[in-house]
PDB file of C-alpha atoms in Angstrom:
ATOM      1  CA  MET A  11      -8.502  14.230 -12.364  1.00 42.00           C
ATOM      2  CA  PRO A  12      -7.607  17.192 -10.650  1.00 46.00           C
ATOM      3  CA  GLU A  13      -3.916  18.408 -11.167  1.00 47.00           C
ATOM      4  CA  SER A  14      -1.471  19.489  -8.056  1.00 49.00           C
ATOM      5  CA  LYS A  15      -1.125  22.189  -7.356  1.00 54.00           C
ATOM      6  CA  THR A  16       2.188  21.884  -6.589  1.00 59.00           C
ATOM      7  CA  LYS A  17       4.974  19.478  -7.717  1.00 69.00           C
ATOM      8  CA  PRO A  18       5.129  16.535  -5.300  1.00 74.00           C
ATOM      9  CA  ASP A  19       7.993  16.287  -3.881  1.00 85.00           C
ATOM     10  CA  LEU A  20       8.564  12.650  -4.937  1.00 89.00           C
ATOM     11  CA  GLY A  21      11.606  10.424  -3.217  1.00 92.00           C
ATOM     12  CA  SER A  22      12.312   7.480  -0.311  1.00 93.00           C
ATOM     13  CA  VAL A  23      12.965   8.434   3.620  1.00 91.00           C
ATOM     14  CA  PRO A  24      16.084   8.038   4.490  1.00 90.00           C
ATOM     15  CA  LEU A  25      17.001   5.849   7.131  1.00 91.00           C
ATOM     16  CA  LEU A  26      20.681   5.715   8.712  1.00 87.00           C
ATOM     17  CA  GLY A  27      21.744   1.936   7.431  1.00 90.00           C
ATOM     18  CA  HIS A  28      18.551   0.859   5.806  1.00 92.00           C
ATOM     19  CA  ASP A  29      20.653   0.348   3.082  1.00 91.00           C
ATOM     20  CA  SER A  30      22.994  -1.834   4.082  1.00 92.00           C
ATOM     21  CA  CYS A  31      20.598  -3.781   7.131  1.00 92.00           C
ATOM     22  CA  THR A  32      21.896  -7.042   8.223  1.00 91.00           C
ATOM     23  CA  ALA A  33      18.653  -7.842  11.052  1.00 90.00           C
ATOM     24  CA  CYS A  34      17.693 -10.387   8.623  1.00 89.00           C
ATOM     25  CA  GLY A  35      18.845 -13.968   6.275  1.00 88.00           C
ATOM     26  CA  LEU A  36      16.957 -12.010   3.633  1.00 89.00           C
ATOM     27  CA  HIS A  37      20.234  -9.738   3.716  1.00 89.00           C
ATOM     28  CA  ARG A  38      22.057 -12.746   1.505  1.00 90.00           C
ATOM     29  CA  THR A  39      19.893 -13.220  -1.256  1.00 90.00           C
ATOM     30  CA  ARG A  40      18.492  -9.529  -2.050  1.00 93.00           C
ATOM     31  CA  THR A  41      19.617  -7.655  -4.651  1.00 94.00           C
ATOM     32  CA  ASN A  42      18.839  -4.376  -3.520  1.00 95.00           C
ATOM     33  CA  VAL A  43      17.149  -3.317   0.022  1.00 95.00           C
ATOM     34  CA  VAL A  44      13.214  -1.749  -1.363  1.00 96.00           C
ATOM     35  CA  PRO A  45      12.801   1.326   0.898  1.00 95.00           C
ATOM     36  CA  GLY A  46       8.905   3.094   0.141  1.00 96.00           C
ATOM     37  CA  TYR A  47       8.992   5.521  -2.746  1.00 96.00           C
ATOM     38  CA  GLY A  48       6.801   8.732  -3.567  1.00 94.00           C
ATOM     39  CA  ASN A  49       5.412  11.706  -2.136  1.00 92.00           C
ATOM     40  CA  LEU A  50       7.061  12.747   0.898  1.00 91.00           C
ATOM     41  CA  ASN A  51       3.970  14.806   1.443  1.00 89.00           C
ATOM     42  CA  ALA A  52       1.375  12.083   1.416  1.00 88.00           C
ATOM     43  CA  ARG A  53      -1.503  11.535   3.353  1.00 85.00           C
ATOM     44  CA  LEU A  54      -2.664   8.415   1.652  1.00 91.00           C
ATOM     45  CA  ILE A  55       0.094   5.327   1.752  1.00 94.00           C
ATOM     46  CA  PHE A  56       0.009   2.633   0.812  1.00 96.00           C
ATOM     47  CA  VAL A  57       2.094  -0.375   3.032  1.00 95.00           C
ATOM     48  CA  GLY A  58       1.660  -4.112   0.828  1.00 95.00           C
ATOM     49  CA  GLU A  59       3.908  -7.278   1.642  1.00 93.00           C
ATOM     50  CA  ALA A  60       7.388  -7.159   0.598  1.00 94.00           C
ATOM     51  CA  PRO A  61       8.934  -6.582  -2.900  1.00 95.00           C
ATOM     52  CA  GLY A  62       9.075  -9.397  -6.307  1.00 93.00           C
ATOM     53  CA  LYS A  63      11.464  -9.496  -8.376  1.00 94.00           C
ATOM     54  CA  ASP A  64      10.853  -6.516 -10.914  1.00 95.00           C
ATOM     55  CA  GLU A  65      11.522  -4.786  -7.118  1.00 96.00           C
ATOM     56  CA  ASP A  66      14.806  -6.854  -5.957  1.00 96.00           C
ATOM     57  CA  GLU A  67      16.371  -5.658  -9.617  1.00 96.00           C
ATOM     58  CA  SER A  68      14.874  -1.788  -8.858  1.00 96.00           C
ATOM     59  CA  GLY A  69      15.385  -0.504  -5.766  1.00 95.00           C
ATOM     60  CA  ARG A  70      11.451   0.959  -6.063  1.00 96.00           C
ATOM     61  CA  PRO A  71       8.559  -0.477  -4.809  1.00 97.00           C
ATOM     62  CA  PHE A  72       5.617  -1.473  -6.725  1.00 96.00           C
ATOM     63  CA  VAL A  73       7.164  -1.161 -10.124  1.00 95.00           C
ATOM     64  CA  GLY A  74       5.448  -4.757 -11.165  1.00 93.00           C
ATOM     65  CA  ALA A  75       2.574  -7.048 -12.114  1.00 91.00           C
ATOM     66  CA  ALA A  76       1.383  -5.685  -9.261  1.00 92.00           C
ATOM     67  CA  GLY A  77       1.655  -2.281  -9.217  1.00 94.00           C
ATOM     68  CA  HIS A  78       1.207  -1.589 -12.391  1.00 93.00           C
ATOM     69  CA  VAL A  79      -2.746  -3.235 -11.264  1.00 91.00           C
ATOM     70  CA  LEU A  80      -2.650  -0.393  -8.463  1.00 94.00           C
ATOM     71  CA  ARG A  81      -1.771   2.715 -10.429  1.00 94.00           C
ATOM     72  CA  SER A  82      -4.296   1.241 -13.078  1.00 91.00           C
ATOM     73  CA  ILE A  83      -7.019   1.226  -9.910  1.00 91.00           C
ATOM     74  CA  LEU A  84      -5.839   4.589  -8.475  1.00 93.00           C
ATOM     75  CA  LEU A  85      -6.143   6.588 -12.303  1.00 93.00           C
ATOM     76  CA  GLY A  86      -9.968   4.398 -12.720  1.00 90.00           C
ATOM     77  CA  MET A  87     -10.361   6.465  -9.402  1.00 89.00           C
ATOM     78  CA  ASP A  88      -9.143   9.398 -10.284  1.00 89.00           C
ATOM     79  CA  ILE A  89      -6.323   9.558  -7.650  1.00 90.00           C
ATOM     80  CA  ASP A  90      -3.188  10.499  -9.180  1.00 92.00           C
ATOM     81  CA  PRO A  91      -0.372   8.132  -7.546  1.00 93.00           C
ATOM     82  CA  ALA A  92       1.958  11.106  -7.407  1.00 92.00           C
ATOM     83  CA  LEU A  93       0.306  11.997  -4.213  1.00 90.00           C
ATOM     84  CA  CYS A  94       0.315   8.551  -2.295  1.00 94.00           C
ATOM     85  CA  PHE A  95       3.426   6.799  -0.860  1.00 95.00           C
ATOM     86  CA  PHE A  96       4.369   3.406  -1.794  1.00 97.00           C
ATOM     87  CA  THR A  97       5.816   0.943   0.717  1.00 97.00           C
ATOM     88  CA  ASN A  98       6.149  -2.721   1.905  1.00 96.00           C
ATOM     89  CA  VAL A  99       6.154  -4.269   5.584  1.00 94.00           C
ATOM     90  CA  TYR A 100       9.339  -5.645   4.463  1.00 94.00           C
ATOM     91  CA  HIS A 101      11.507  -4.391   2.367  1.00 95.00           C
ATOM     92  CA  CYS A 102      13.332  -6.512   0.849  1.00 94.00           C
ATOM     93  CA  ARG A 103      12.562  -9.737  -1.892  1.00 93.00           C
ATOM     94  CA  PRO A 104      11.891 -12.718   0.618  1.00 91.00           C
ATOM     95  CA  PRO A 105      13.538 -15.718  -2.022  1.00 89.00           C
ATOM     96  CA  GLY A 106      10.866 -17.293  -3.777  1.00 86.00           C
ATOM     97  CA  ASN A 107       8.307 -14.270  -3.072  1.00 85.00           C
ATOM     98  CA  LYS A 108       7.405 -16.723  -0.458  1.00 84.00           C
ATOM     99  CA  VAL A 109       6.725 -14.514   3.148  1.00 81.00           C
ATOM    100  CA  LYS A 110       7.278 -17.405   5.280  1.00 77.00           C
ATOM    101  CA  GLU A 111      10.459 -17.209   4.423  1.00 74.00           C
ATOM    102  CA  CYS A 112      10.532 -13.468   6.402  1.00 80.00           C
ATOM    103  CA  THR A 113       9.158 -15.339   9.397  1.00 76.00           C
ATOM    104  CA  GLY A 114      11.289 -13.877  13.005  1.00 80.00           C
ATOM    105  CA  SER A 115      12.523 -11.236  11.075  1.00 85.00           C
ATOM    106  CA  PRO A 116      13.304  -7.843  13.342  1.00 89.00           C
ATOM    107  CA  CYS A 117      12.755  -5.473  10.285  1.00 89.00           C
ATOM    108  CA  PRO A 118       9.029  -5.248  10.173  1.00 90.00           C
ATOM    109  CA  ASN A 119       9.288  -3.660  13.818  1.00 90.00           C
ATOM    110  CA  ILE A 120      12.670  -1.430  12.475  1.00 92.00           C
ATOM    111  CA  TRP A 121      11.983  -0.067   9.734  1.00 93.00           C
ATOM    112  CA  LEU A 122       8.104   0.051   8.421  1.00 92.00           C
ATOM    113  CA  PRO A 123       7.634   2.157  11.803  1.00 90.00           C
ATOM    114  CA  ALA A 124      10.835   4.587  11.392  1.00 91.00           C
ATOM    115  CA  GLU A 125       9.015   5.462   7.613  1.00 91.00           C
ATOM    116  CA  LEU A 126       5.426   6.726   8.812  1.00 89.00           C
ATOM    117  CA  ALA A 127       7.812   8.045  11.527  1.00 86.00           C
ATOM    118  CA  LYS A 128       8.799  10.522   8.932  1.00 87.00           C
ATOM    119  CA  LEU A 129       6.026  11.112   7.065  1.00 84.00           C
ATOM    120  CA  LYS A 130       3.652  13.987   8.065  1.00 68.00           C
ATOM    121  CA  GLN A 131       1.586  13.236  10.096  1.00 61.00           C
ATOM    122  CA  ARG A 132      -2.663  12.746  10.275  1.00 66.00           C
ATOM    123  CA  LYS A 133      -2.723  10.336   6.987  1.00 80.00           C
ATOM    124  CA  VAL A 134      -4.599   6.760   6.558  1.00 88.00           C
ATOM    125  CA  VAL A 135      -2.448   4.393   5.627  1.00 90.00           C
ATOM    126  CA  ILE A 136      -4.136   1.057   3.655  1.00 91.00           C
ATOM    127  CA  ALA A 137      -3.065  -2.276   4.296  1.00 90.00           C
ATOM    128  CA  LEU A 138      -2.847  -4.345   1.282  1.00 92.00           C
ATOM    129  CA  GLY A 139      -3.083  -7.823   1.614  1.00 89.00           C
ATOM    130  CA  ALA A 140      -3.103  -9.909   5.206  1.00 85.00           C
ATOM    131  CA  THR A 141       1.019  -9.702   5.419  1.00 88.00           C
ATOM    132  CA  ALA A 142      -0.222  -5.968   5.975  1.00 88.00           C
ATOM    133  CA  ALA A 143      -3.100  -6.558   7.469  1.00 85.00           C
ATOM    134  CA  ASP A 144      -1.595  -8.712  10.513  1.00 83.00           C
ATOM    135  CA  HIS A 145       1.117  -5.869  10.943  1.00 85.00           C
ATOM    136  CA  PHE A 146      -1.766  -3.147  11.811  1.00 83.00           C
ATOM    137  CA  LYS A 147      -3.204  -5.943  13.632  1.00 79.00           C
ATOM    138  CA  LEU A 148      -6.310  -5.644  11.648  1.00 76.00           C
ATOM    139  CA  GLY A 149      -8.809  -8.780  11.893  1.00 63.00           C
ATOM    140  CA  ASN A 150      -6.273 -10.989  13.501  1.00 49.00           C
ATOM    141  CA  GLY A 151      -4.913 -10.664   9.613  1.00 44.00           C
ATOM    142  CA  ARG A 152      -7.838 -12.384   8.126  1.00 50.00           C
ATOM    143  CA  LEU A 153      -9.097 -10.549   5.250  1.00 49.00           C
ATOM    144  CA  MET A 154     -11.195  -9.076   3.781  1.00 47.00           C
ATOM    145  CA  ARG A 155     -14.405  -9.474   2.286  1.00 44.00           C
ATOM    146  CA  ASP A 156     -13.651  -6.185   3.237  1.00 40.00           C
ATOM    147  CA  ARG A 157     -16.111  -4.453   4.672  1.00 39.00           C
ATOM    148  CA  VAL A 158     -14.958  -4.825   7.850  1.00 42.00           C
ATOM    149  CA  ARG A 159     -14.285  -1.986   9.932  1.00 43.00           C
ATOM    150  CA  MET A 160     -11.794  -0.199  11.477  1.00 43.00           C
ATOM    151  CA  ASP A 161     -13.721   2.566  13.121  1.00 42.00           C
ATOM    152  CA  ASP A 162     -12.178   0.433  16.626  1.00 42.00           C
ATOM    153  CA  TYR A 163      -8.557   2.047  16.166  1.00 48.00           C
ATOM    154  CA  ARG A 164      -9.200   6.111  15.380  1.00 47.00           C
ATOM    155  CA  GLY A 165      -7.040   7.950  17.113  1.00 45.00           C
ATOM    156  CA  GLN A 166      -5.822   4.153  19.017  1.00 44.00           C
ATOM    157  CA  HIS A 167      -3.942   2.782  16.749  1.00 58.00           C
ATOM    158  CA  PRO A 168      -0.457   2.079  17.614  1.00 62.00           C
ATOM    159  CA  THR A 169       0.598   3.730  14.170  1.00 61.00           C
ATOM    160  CA  GLY A 170      -1.767   6.767  15.583  1.00 68.00           C
ATOM    161  CA  TYR A 171      -2.659   6.494  12.337  1.00 78.00           C
ATOM    162  CA  TRP A 172      -6.529   5.613  10.472  1.00 81.00           C
ATOM    163  CA  VAL A 173      -5.475   2.219   8.907  1.00 85.00           C
ATOM    164  CA  VAL A 174      -7.722   0.523   6.180  1.00 86.00           C
ATOM    165  CA  GLY A 175      -7.405  -2.513   5.157  1.00 87.00           C
ATOM    166  CA  ALA A 176      -7.585  -3.869   0.717  1.00 89.00           C
ATOM    167  CA  TYR A 177      -7.476  -7.116  -1.108  1.00 89.00           C
ATOM    168  CA  HIS A 178      -3.751  -6.605  -2.180  1.00 91.00           C
ATOM    169  CA  PRO A 179      -3.056  -5.923  -5.873  1.00 91.00           C
ATOM    170  CA  SER A 180      -1.375  -8.625  -6.753  1.00 88.00           C
ATOM    171  CA  TYR A 181      -4.758 -11.319  -5.254  1.00 87.00           C
ATOM    172  CA  ILE A 182      -6.161  -8.739  -7.894  1.00 85.00           C
ATOM    173  CA  ASN A 183      -4.451  -9.252 -10.793  1.00 84.00           C
ATOM    174  CA  ARG A 184      -4.197 -13.183 -10.190  1.00 83.00           C
ATOM    175  CA  LEU A 185      -7.742 -13.584 -10.126  1.00 79.00           C
ATOM    176  CA  GLY A 186      -7.672 -11.892 -12.830  1.00 71.00           C
ATOM    177  CA  LEU A 187      -6.333 -14.097 -14.896  1.00 69.00           C
ATOM    178  CA  ALA A 188      -7.194 -17.265 -13.400  1.00 67.00           C
ATOM    179  CA  SER A 189     -11.099 -16.812 -12.908  1.00 66.00           C
ATOM    180  CA  GLY A 190     -11.891 -14.244 -15.310  1.00 67.00           C
ATOM    181  CA  GLN A 191     -12.992 -10.410 -15.147  1.00 74.00           C
ATOM    182  CA  ARG A 192     -15.772 -11.225 -13.482  1.00 74.00           C
ATOM    183  CA  ALA A 193     -13.796 -12.598 -10.309  1.00 72.00           C
ATOM    184  CA  ALA A 194     -11.203 -10.222 -10.231  1.00 74.00           C
ATOM    185  CA  ASN A 195     -14.099  -7.620 -10.544  1.00 79.00           C
ATOM    186  CA  ILE A 196     -15.642  -8.547  -7.507  1.00 80.00           C
ATOM    187  CA  ALA A 197     -12.499  -8.118  -5.928  1.00 82.00           C
ATOM    188  CA  LEU A 198     -12.219  -4.924  -7.473  1.00 86.00           C
ATOM    189  CA  VAL A 199     -15.295  -3.645  -6.049  1.00 86.00           C
ATOM    190  CA  SER A 200     -14.258  -4.661  -2.429  1.00 85.00           C
ATOM    191  CA  PHE A 201     -11.238  -3.140  -2.736  1.00 88.00           C
ATOM    192  CA  VAL A 202     -12.796   0.562  -4.109  1.00 88.00           C
ATOM    193  CA  ALA A 203     -15.168   0.115  -0.817  1.00 85.00           C
ATOM    194  CA  SER A 204     -11.569   0.214   1.033  1.00 86.00           C
ATOM    195  CA  MET A 205     -10.566   3.375  -0.767  1.00 88.00           C
ATOM    196  CA  GLN A 206     -13.454   5.148  -0.012  1.00 86.00           C
ATOM    197  CA  ARG A 207     -13.346   3.769   3.337  1.00 84.00           C
ATOM    198  CA  ALA A 208      -9.977   5.701   3.333  1.00 86.00           C
ATOM    199  CA  MET A 209     -11.239   8.622   1.699  1.00 86.00           C
ATOM    200  CA  TYR A 210     -13.825   9.149   4.184  1.00 83.00           C
ATOM    201  CA  TYR A 211     -10.856   8.629   6.731  1.00 79.00           C
ATOM    202  CA  LEU A 212      -9.038  11.185   5.194  1.00 80.00           C
ATOM    203  CA  SER A 213     -11.775  14.028   4.536  1.00 79.00           C
ATOM    204  CA  ASP A 214     -12.931  13.594   8.433  1.00 70.00           C
ATOM    205  CA  LEU A 215      -9.150  14.464   9.099  1.00 68.00           C
ATOM    206  CA  GLY A 216     -10.063  17.757   7.130  1.00 68.00           C
ATOM    207  CA  TYR A 217      -7.874  16.743   3.913  1.00 66.00           C
ATOM    208  CA  PHE A 218      -8.321  15.942   0.185  1.00 59.00           C
ATOM    209  CA  LEU A 219      -5.259  14.304  -1.485  1.00 56.00           C
ATOM    210  CA  ASP A 220      -5.378  17.614  -3.067  1.00 51.00           C
ATOM    211  CA  ASP A 221      -7.139  19.924  -0.983  1.00 44.00           C
ATOM    212  CA  GLU A 222     -10.105  20.132  -3.494  1.00 39.00           C
ATOM    213  CA  PRO A 223     -12.780  17.360  -2.518  1.00 35.00           C
ATOM    214  CA  ASP A 224     -13.313  14.637  -5.416  1.00 39.00           C
ATOM    215  CA  GLU A 225     -15.486  11.466  -6.034  1.00 40.00           C
ATOM    216  CA  TYR A 226     -13.767   8.553  -5.683  1.00 35.00           C
ATOM    217  CA  ALA A 227     -16.125   5.667  -7.274  1.00 37.00           C
ATOM    218  CA  THR A 228     -15.478   4.549 -10.574  1.00 39.00           C
ATOM    219  CA  ILE A 229     -15.143   1.192 -11.284  1.00 39.00           C
ATOM    220  CA  PRO A 230     -11.934   0.424 -13.026  1.00 42.00           C
ATOM    221  CA  THR A 231     -12.314  -2.334 -16.413  1.00 42.00           C
ATOM    222  CA  GLU A 232      -9.640  -4.993 -17.749  1.00 45.00           C
ATOM    223  CA  ASP A 233      -7.027  -2.395 -18.324  1.00 47.00           C
ATOM    224  CA  ALA A 234      -5.712  -3.055 -14.305  1.00 48.00           C
ATOM    225  CA  ILE A 235      -5.048  -6.545 -15.351  1.00 45.00           C
ATOM    226  CA  VAL A 236      -1.795  -7.584 -16.470  1.00 46.00           C
ATOM    227  CA  PRO A 237      -0.535 -10.786 -17.885  1.00 43.00           C
ATOM    228  CA  SER A 238       1.936 -11.801 -15.435  1.00 47.00           C
ATOM    229  CA  THR A 239       1.867 -12.412 -11.705  1.00 41.00           C
ATOM    230  CA  GLU A 240       5.372 -11.788 -11.106  1.00 47.00           C
ATOM    231  CA  GLY A 241       6.457  -8.217  -8.776  1.00 47.00           C
ATOM    232  CA  GLU A 242       4.725  -7.650  -5.406  1.00 56.00           C
TER     233      GLU A 242
END
């Protein structure tokens, strides 16, 4: 994997009032608000659904089973997670990890747009799973046998970014645990195809993750699957 030329600037985007938000009922059951975290100069941003138990306890996104799967996949594709930014549509854990409990929350239209607006412009967003796909109005949230072409949003999407839909890593993990590695590999191939499209978009903007061309095509192995469905 190519090494970064400069030390990654890792952290969360400071947003006034974010950590004390009471805009919806999720504040009554959360332990911590979970802001996005990662490289503040990232051009590749992963947006998931909502924090899980591990994330709620730690205050960091993607530190549970889904985060392990996602980072394993990225490393298998020779993509350094330290060059990426990770966040969610919802920044508080819904009770029982059930996103339907978030219905009516204004937070996706408050904190995520504010977070993305403060990150460097001209980037590619990977919308992980149906909740994120729906937030970015990709295919009406109907996910995604993938191969969904997002070209129509090029330069026209309300965020001003290119957005690519992909399976959520928690789905890949659950699929592997429930149906075996072969089923998970099918989802992994789809995920890799989404990432290849994202990297194409990024290169078309004139950027690579570390200003160097590279190939992103390796399919990860069983190591991506972990024996837990808890977390994001």
